XYZ file of C-alpha atoms in Angstrom:
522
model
C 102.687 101.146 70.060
C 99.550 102.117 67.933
C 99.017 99.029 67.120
C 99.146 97.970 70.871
C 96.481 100.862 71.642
C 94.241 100.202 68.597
C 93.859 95.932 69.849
C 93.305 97.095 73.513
C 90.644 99.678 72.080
C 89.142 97.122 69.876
C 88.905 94.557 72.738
C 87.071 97.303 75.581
C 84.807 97.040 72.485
C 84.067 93.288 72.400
C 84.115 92.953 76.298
C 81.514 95.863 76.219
C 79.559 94.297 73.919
C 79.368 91.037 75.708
C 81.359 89.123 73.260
C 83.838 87.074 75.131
C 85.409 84.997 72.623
C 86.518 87.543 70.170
C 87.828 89.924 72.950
C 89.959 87.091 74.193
C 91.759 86.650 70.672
C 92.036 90.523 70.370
C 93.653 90.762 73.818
C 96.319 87.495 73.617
C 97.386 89.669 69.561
C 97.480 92.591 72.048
C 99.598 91.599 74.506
C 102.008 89.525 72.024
C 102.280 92.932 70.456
C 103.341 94.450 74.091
C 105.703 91.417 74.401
C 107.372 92.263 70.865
C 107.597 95.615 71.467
C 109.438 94.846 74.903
C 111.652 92.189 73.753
C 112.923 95.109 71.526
C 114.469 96.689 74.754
C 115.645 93.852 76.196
C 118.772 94.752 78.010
C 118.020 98.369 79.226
C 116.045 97.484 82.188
C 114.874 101.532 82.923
C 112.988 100.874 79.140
C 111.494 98.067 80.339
C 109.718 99.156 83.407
C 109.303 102.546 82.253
C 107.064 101.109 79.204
C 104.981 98.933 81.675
C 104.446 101.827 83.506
C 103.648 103.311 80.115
C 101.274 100.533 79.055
C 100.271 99.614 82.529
C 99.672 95.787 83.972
C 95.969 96.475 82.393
C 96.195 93.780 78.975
C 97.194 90.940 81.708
C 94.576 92.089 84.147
C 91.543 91.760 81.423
C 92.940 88.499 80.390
C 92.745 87.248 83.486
C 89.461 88.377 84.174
C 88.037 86.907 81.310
C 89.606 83.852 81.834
C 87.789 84.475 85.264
C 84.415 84.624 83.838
C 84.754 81.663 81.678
C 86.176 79.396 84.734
C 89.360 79.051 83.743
C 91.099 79.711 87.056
C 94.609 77.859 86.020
C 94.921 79.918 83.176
C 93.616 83.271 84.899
C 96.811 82.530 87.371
C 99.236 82.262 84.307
C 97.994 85.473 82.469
C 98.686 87.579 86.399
C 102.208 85.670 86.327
C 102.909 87.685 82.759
C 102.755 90.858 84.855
C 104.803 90.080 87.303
C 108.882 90.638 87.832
C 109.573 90.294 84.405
C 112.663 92.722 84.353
C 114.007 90.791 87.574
C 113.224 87.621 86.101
C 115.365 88.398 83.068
C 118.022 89.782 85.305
C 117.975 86.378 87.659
C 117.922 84.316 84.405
C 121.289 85.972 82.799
C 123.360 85.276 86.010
C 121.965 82.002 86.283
C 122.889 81.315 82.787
C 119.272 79.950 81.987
C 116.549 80.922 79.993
C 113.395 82.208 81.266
C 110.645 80.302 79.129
C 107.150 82.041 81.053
C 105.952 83.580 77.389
C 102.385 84.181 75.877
C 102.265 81.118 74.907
C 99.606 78.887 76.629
C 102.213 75.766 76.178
C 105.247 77.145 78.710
C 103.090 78.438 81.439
C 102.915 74.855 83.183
C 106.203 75.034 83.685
C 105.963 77.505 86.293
C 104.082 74.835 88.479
C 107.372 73.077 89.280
C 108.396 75.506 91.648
C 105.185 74.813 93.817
C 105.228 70.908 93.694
C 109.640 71.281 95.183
C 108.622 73.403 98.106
C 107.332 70.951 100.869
C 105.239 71.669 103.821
C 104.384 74.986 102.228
C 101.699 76.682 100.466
C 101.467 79.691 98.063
C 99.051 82.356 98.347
C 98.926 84.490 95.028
C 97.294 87.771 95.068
C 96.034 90.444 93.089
C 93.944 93.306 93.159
C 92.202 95.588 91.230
C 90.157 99.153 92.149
C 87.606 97.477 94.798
C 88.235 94.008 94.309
C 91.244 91.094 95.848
C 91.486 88.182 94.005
C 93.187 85.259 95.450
C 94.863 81.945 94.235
C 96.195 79.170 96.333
C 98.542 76.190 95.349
C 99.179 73.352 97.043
C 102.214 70.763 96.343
C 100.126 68.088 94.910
C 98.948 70.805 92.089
C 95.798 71.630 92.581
C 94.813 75.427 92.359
C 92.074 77.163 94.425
C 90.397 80.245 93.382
C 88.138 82.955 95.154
C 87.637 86.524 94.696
C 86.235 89.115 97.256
C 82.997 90.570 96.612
C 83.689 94.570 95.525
C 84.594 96.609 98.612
C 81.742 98.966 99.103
C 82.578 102.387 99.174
C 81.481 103.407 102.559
C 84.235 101.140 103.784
C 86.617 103.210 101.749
C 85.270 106.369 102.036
C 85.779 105.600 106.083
C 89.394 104.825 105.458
C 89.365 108.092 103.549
C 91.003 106.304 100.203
C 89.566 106.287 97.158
C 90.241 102.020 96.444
C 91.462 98.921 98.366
C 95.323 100.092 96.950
C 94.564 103.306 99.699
C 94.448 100.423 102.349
C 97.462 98.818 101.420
C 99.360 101.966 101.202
C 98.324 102.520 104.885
C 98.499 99.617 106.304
C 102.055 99.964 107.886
C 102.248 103.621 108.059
C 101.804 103.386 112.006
C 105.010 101.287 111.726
C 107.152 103.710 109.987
C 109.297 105.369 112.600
C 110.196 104.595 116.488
C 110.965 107.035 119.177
C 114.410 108.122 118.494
C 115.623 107.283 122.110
C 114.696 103.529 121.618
C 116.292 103.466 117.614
C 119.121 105.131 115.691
C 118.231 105.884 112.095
C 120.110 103.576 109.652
C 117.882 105.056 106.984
C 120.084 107.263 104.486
C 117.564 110.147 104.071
C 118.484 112.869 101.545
C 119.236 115.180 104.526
C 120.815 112.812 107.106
C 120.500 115.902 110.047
C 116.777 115.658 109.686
C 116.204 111.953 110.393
C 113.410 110.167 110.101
C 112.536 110.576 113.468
C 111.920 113.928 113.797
C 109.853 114.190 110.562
C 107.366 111.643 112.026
C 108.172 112.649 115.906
C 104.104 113.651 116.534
C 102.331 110.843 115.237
C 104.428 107.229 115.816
C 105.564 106.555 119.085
C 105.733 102.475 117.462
C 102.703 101.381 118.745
C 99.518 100.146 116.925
C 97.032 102.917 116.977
C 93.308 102.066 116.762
C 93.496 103.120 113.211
C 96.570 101.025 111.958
C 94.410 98.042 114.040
C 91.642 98.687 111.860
C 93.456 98.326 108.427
C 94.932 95.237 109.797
C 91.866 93.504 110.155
C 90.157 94.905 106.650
C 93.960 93.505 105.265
C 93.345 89.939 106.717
C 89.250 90.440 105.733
C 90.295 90.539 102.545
C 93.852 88.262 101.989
C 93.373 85.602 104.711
C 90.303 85.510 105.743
C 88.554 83.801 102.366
C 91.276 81.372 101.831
C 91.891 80.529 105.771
C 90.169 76.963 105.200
C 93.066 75.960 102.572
C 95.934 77.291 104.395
C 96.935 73.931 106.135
C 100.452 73.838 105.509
C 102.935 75.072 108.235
C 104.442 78.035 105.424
C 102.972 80.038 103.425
C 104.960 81.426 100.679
C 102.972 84.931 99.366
C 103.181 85.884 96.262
C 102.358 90.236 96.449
C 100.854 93.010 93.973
C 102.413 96.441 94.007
C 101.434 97.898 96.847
C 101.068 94.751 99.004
C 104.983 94.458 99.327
C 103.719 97.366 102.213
C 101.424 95.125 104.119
C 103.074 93.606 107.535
C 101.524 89.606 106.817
C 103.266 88.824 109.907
C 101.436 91.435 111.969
C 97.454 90.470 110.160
C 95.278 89.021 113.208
C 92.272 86.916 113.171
C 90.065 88.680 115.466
C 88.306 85.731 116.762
C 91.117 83.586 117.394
C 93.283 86.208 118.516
C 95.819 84.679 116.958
C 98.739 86.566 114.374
C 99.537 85.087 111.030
C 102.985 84.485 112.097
C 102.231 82.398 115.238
C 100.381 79.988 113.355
C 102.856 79.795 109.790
C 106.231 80.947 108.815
C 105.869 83.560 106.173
C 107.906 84.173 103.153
C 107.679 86.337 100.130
C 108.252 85.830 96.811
C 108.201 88.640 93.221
C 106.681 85.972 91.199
C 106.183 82.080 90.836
C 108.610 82.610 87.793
C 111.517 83.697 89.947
C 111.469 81.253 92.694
C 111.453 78.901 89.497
C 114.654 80.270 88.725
C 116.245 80.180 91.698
C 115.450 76.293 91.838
C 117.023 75.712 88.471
C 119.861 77.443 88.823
C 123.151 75.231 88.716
C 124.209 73.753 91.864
C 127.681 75.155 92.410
C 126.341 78.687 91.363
C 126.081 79.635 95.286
C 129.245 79.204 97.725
C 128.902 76.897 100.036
C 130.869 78.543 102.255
C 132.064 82.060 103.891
C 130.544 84.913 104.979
C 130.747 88.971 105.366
C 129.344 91.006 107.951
C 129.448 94.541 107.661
C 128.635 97.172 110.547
C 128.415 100.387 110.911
C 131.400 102.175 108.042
C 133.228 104.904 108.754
C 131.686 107.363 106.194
C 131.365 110.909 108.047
C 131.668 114.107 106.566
C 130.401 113.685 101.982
C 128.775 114.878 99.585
C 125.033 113.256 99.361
C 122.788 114.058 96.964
C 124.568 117.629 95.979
C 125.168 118.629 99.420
C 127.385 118.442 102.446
C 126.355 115.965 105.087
C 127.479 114.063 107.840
C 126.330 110.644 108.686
C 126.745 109.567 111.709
C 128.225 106.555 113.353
C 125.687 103.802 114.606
C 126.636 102.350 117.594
C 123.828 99.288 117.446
C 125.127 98.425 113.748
C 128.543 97.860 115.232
C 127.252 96.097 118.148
C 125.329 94.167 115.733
C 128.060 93.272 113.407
C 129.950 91.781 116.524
C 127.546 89.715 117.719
C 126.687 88.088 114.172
C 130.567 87.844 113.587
C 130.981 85.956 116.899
C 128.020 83.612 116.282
C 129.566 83.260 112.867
C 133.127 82.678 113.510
C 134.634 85.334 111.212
C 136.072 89.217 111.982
C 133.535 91.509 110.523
C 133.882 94.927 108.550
C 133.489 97.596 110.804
C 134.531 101.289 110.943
C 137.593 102.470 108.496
C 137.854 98.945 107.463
C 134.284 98.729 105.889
C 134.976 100.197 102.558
C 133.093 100.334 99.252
C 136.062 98.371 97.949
C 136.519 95.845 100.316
C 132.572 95.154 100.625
C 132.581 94.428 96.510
C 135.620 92.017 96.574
C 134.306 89.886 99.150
C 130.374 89.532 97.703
C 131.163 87.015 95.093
C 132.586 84.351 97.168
C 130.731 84.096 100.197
C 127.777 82.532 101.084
C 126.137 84.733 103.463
C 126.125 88.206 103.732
C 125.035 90.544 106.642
C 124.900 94.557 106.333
C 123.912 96.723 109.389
C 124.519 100.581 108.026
C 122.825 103.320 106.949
C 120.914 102.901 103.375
C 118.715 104.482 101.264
C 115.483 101.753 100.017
C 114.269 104.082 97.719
C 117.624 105.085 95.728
C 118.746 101.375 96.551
C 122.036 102.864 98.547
C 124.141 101.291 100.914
C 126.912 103.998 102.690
C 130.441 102.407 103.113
C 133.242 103.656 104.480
C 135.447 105.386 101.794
C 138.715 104.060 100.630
C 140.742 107.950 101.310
C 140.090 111.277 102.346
C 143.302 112.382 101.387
C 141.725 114.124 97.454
C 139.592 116.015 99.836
C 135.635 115.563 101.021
C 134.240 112.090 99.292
C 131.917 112.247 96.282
C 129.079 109.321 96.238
C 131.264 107.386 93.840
C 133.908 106.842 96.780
C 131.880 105.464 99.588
C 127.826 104.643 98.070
C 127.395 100.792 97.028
C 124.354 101.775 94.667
C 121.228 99.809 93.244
C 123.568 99.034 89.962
C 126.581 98.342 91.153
C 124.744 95.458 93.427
C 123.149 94.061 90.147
C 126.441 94.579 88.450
C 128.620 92.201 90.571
C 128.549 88.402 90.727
C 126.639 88.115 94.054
C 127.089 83.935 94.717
C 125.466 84.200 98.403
C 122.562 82.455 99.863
C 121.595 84.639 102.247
C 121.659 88.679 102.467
C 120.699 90.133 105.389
C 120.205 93.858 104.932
C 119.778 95.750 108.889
C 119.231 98.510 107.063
C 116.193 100.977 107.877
C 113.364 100.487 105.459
C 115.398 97.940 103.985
C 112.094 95.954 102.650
C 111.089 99.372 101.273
C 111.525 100.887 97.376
C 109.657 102.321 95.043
C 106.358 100.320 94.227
C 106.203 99.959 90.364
C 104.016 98.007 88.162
C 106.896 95.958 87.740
C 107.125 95.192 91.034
C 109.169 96.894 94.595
C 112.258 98.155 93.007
C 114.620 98.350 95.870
C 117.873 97.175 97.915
C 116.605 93.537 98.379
C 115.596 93.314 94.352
C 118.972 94.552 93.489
C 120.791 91.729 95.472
C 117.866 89.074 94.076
C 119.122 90.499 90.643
C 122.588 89.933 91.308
C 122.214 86.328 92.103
C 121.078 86.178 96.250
C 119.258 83.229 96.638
C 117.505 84.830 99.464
C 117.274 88.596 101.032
C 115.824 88.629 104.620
C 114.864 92.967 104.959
C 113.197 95.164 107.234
C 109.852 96.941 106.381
C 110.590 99.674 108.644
C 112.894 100.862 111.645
C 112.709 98.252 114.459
C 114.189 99.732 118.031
C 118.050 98.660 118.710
C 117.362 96.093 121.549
C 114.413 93.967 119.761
C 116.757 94.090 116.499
C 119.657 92.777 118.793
C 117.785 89.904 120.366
C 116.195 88.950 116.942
C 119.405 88.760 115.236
C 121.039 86.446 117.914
C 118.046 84.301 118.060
C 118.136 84.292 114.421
C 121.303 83.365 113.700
C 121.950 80.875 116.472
C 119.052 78.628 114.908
C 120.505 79.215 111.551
C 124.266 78.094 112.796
C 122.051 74.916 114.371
C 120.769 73.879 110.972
C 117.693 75.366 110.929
C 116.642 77.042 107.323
C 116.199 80.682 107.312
C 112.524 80.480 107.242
C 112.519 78.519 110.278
C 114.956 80.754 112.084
C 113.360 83.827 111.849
C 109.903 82.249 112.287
C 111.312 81.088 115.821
C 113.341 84.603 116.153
C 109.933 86.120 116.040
C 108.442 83.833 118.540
C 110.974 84.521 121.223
C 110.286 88.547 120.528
C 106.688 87.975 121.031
C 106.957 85.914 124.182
C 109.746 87.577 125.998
C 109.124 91.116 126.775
C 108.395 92.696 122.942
C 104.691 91.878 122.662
C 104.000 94.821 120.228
C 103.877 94.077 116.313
C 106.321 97.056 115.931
C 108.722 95.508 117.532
C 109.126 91.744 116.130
C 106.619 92.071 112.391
C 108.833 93.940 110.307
C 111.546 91.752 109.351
C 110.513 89.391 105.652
C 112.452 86.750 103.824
C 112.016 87.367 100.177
C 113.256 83.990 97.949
C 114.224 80.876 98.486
C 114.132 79.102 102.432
C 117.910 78.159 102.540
C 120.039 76.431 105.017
C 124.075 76.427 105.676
C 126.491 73.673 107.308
C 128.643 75.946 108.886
C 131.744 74.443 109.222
C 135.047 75.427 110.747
C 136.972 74.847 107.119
C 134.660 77.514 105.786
C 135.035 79.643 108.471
C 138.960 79.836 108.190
C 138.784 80.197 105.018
C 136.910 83.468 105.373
C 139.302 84.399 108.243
C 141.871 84.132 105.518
C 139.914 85.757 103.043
C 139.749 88.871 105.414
C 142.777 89.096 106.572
C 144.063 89.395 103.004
C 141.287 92.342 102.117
C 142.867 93.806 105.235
C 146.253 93.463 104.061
C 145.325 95.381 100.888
C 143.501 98.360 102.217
C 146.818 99.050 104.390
C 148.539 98.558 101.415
C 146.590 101.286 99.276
């Protein structure tokens, strides 16, 4: 590690001193020192982030400013890619059985462009950011790679926004979005004191509209994302590649002002960790996912626990199981629901279905999911008995396409250098192909008509992208004209499609009848 800090010191130096050349060669022995030094910890993922936290995203960002100032665009894009998802990269790679070959070396970072050139009619927006400044990349299928950078956000603008850098904005720019009236939404978020939801915390300022304020961000969020790179958006998806903090911006919800016009009516939106991931995803052997088969889980039984080292009492949630039955009928297959729902059952089914569809209460931050315990009968459950948690999701063999997680806050996690570690990571981690989440609470009736809408154009064919892009569209144009109420759902991943067919569907009749069989059995 000293000889990490002595090479960054040394190239501050050079880069202070104008000399451009040298402070490149001191930074690419710098960071090949940070890679050795993390490929020492390979395996204990908590290391791994904790010593980028440690060591910071800093080495990567300099090296790609350099490689900025000397016009070398291409290679700026590579040296950003070395900051980002690592840990879940290495996680996706050892399920997928592959190796993930994005090093310091100059030679293996074209391979990351293959991942671009496979995804027709789409185009990816990369973006970074530093204290006042955005820097943007777009690629387009046939390979080419655009560059532009904002000017430096002047501080008056900031000081207005009362944050101290562009980050501030970020941070902000959904807060308006965080909680709706509690009469209109029940809380699936699993707080650490269930009784005092959500809703009451936030109660005096969110009512789930967009305030004048949260308006404002929005349009300094598209100034600064969108706005520079508008010209080369011309493909019908864009597939956005985030920084930290810009995992919190609602894309969907960013407005050109002149046209009037959101992002999402003009493109379906997805989101991707890195350029490296979706790379993986692609490679990874074609009979990894099933085909077919899926699980729908609403609303567990869980009641009266202990949660996080006290007593507490989650309640049912009516909408989940009202949810559940709608998806199961559009699906073909009984869901999980109530007593049945257990932590048990829910972890024997993941592995061999192909979609998977979770409307309970869960915890973003603390990556928690509560099921329905398997018995009361040893007294009140511990977590162990009824909590699917953040490792036990990257700890089984998840072989699905699709996760859909109708969870509160579902999109939400802690924001690390690494990345937003989370629910939807953890199933990414575990092998999901895709993870469609929620940014923040949506009220019970625009959830229920996006869901149908959703899943009858996936059952017709359509890919996931597609299907929520046209869920979205029928929320905006049918009595749910507010942001809050159709923006926060995001694919993360790959845009994936299903033939569901009535062999696959018995089979996961079959599948839960016998899961059935065995919980009556224990």
């Amino acid at each position: 590690m000293t000889e990490f800090q002595s090479l960054l010191s040394i190239t501050r130096l050079k880069v202070s001193q104008s000399e451009l050349v040298e402070a490149n060669e001191c930074l690419l022995r710098c960071i090949r020192k940070y890679e050795q030094i993390r490929s020492l910890l390979k395996g204990n993922s908590e290391f791994e982030i904790s010593l980028l936290e440690i060591c910071g995203t800093f080495p990567y960002q300099l090296l790609t400013n350099l490689l900025c100032c000397t016009g070398k665009f291409r290679d700026a894009l590579y040296a950003e890619e070395l900051g980002r998802a690592r840990v879940l990269a290495g996680f996706m790679a050892d399920k997928y059985s592959l190796e993930s070959h994005f090093t310091t070396d100059p030679q293996s970072w074209s391979g990351i462009e293959k991942s671009v050139k496979t995804e027709s009619n789409s185009v990816f927006l990369y973006v970074s950011y530093r204290e006042r400044q955005v820097l943007l990349w777009v690629l387009k299928g046939n390979g080419d790679i655009f560059f532009r950078a904002i000017d430096e956000v002047d501080i008056d603008t900031l000081i207005a926004e009362q944050v101290c850098d562009v980050e501030g904005v970020f941070k902000k720019s959904a807060a308006g979005f965080g909680v709706l009236p509690e009469e209109n939404c029940e809380d699936r978020s699993l707080n650490d004191n269930v009784t005092t939801s959500l809703h009451e915390k936030s109660r005096a300022n969110v009512r789930g509209d967009e305030t004048k304020d949260t308006e404002r961000t929005h349009q300094l969020c598209y100034k600064w994302i969108v706005a520079p790179v508008a010209d080369l958006l011309t493909e019908p998806e864009i597939i956005i590649v985030p920084d930290r903090f810009l995992y919190r911006v609602p894309f969907a919800a960013l407005r050109d002002k002149s046209a009037g016009k959101y992002l999402s009516e003009k493109y379906r939106i997805r989101i991707i960790p890195s350029l490296t991931t979706l790379r993986l995803i692609q490679e990874c052997p074609a009979d990894y996912h099933s085909p077919t088969g899926a699980l729908v889980v609403g609303d567990p039984t869980v009641g009266k626990v202990h949660y996080n080292g006290r007593l507490t009492n989650i309640t049912p949630l009516f909408h989940a199981n009202k949810e559940a039955e709608m998806v199961g009928r559009l699906l073909g297959v009984q869901p999980l629901s109530g007593s049945r729902a257990t932590k048990q059952a829910v972890l024997q089914a993941i592995p061999s279905v192909s979609l998977i569809h979770l409307a309970a209460h869960g915890n973003a931050e603390r990556g928690e999911i509560a099921l329905s315990p398997q018995s009361t009968t040893n007294g009140i459950p511990q977590e162990e008995d009824y909590l699917l948690t953040l490792s036990e999701i990257q700890g089984v063999q998840v072989q699905a396409k699709l996760v859909v997680l109708s969870c509160c806050h579902s999109g939400r996690g802690l924001v690390k250098k690494e990345g937003i570690i989370g629910i939807a990571r953890a199933f990414l981690a575990s092998g999901a192909r895709s993870v469609l989440v929620a940014s923040w609470a949506i009220e019970d009736e625009a959830t229920a008509k996006l869901m149908e809408h959703f899943y009858e154009h996936l059952v017709g064919g359509e890919s996931a992208s597609e299907s929520l892009h046209q869920a979205v569209q029928w929320l905006r144009s049918n009595g749910f004209p507010k942001p809050s109420q159709w923006a926060p759902f995001v694919l993360m991943g790959d845009n994936v499609t299903f033939d569901f067919t009535k062999k696959g569907n018995e089979e996961l009749k079959e599948d839960n009848n016998e899961a059935e069989k065995e919980q009556s059995h224990d």
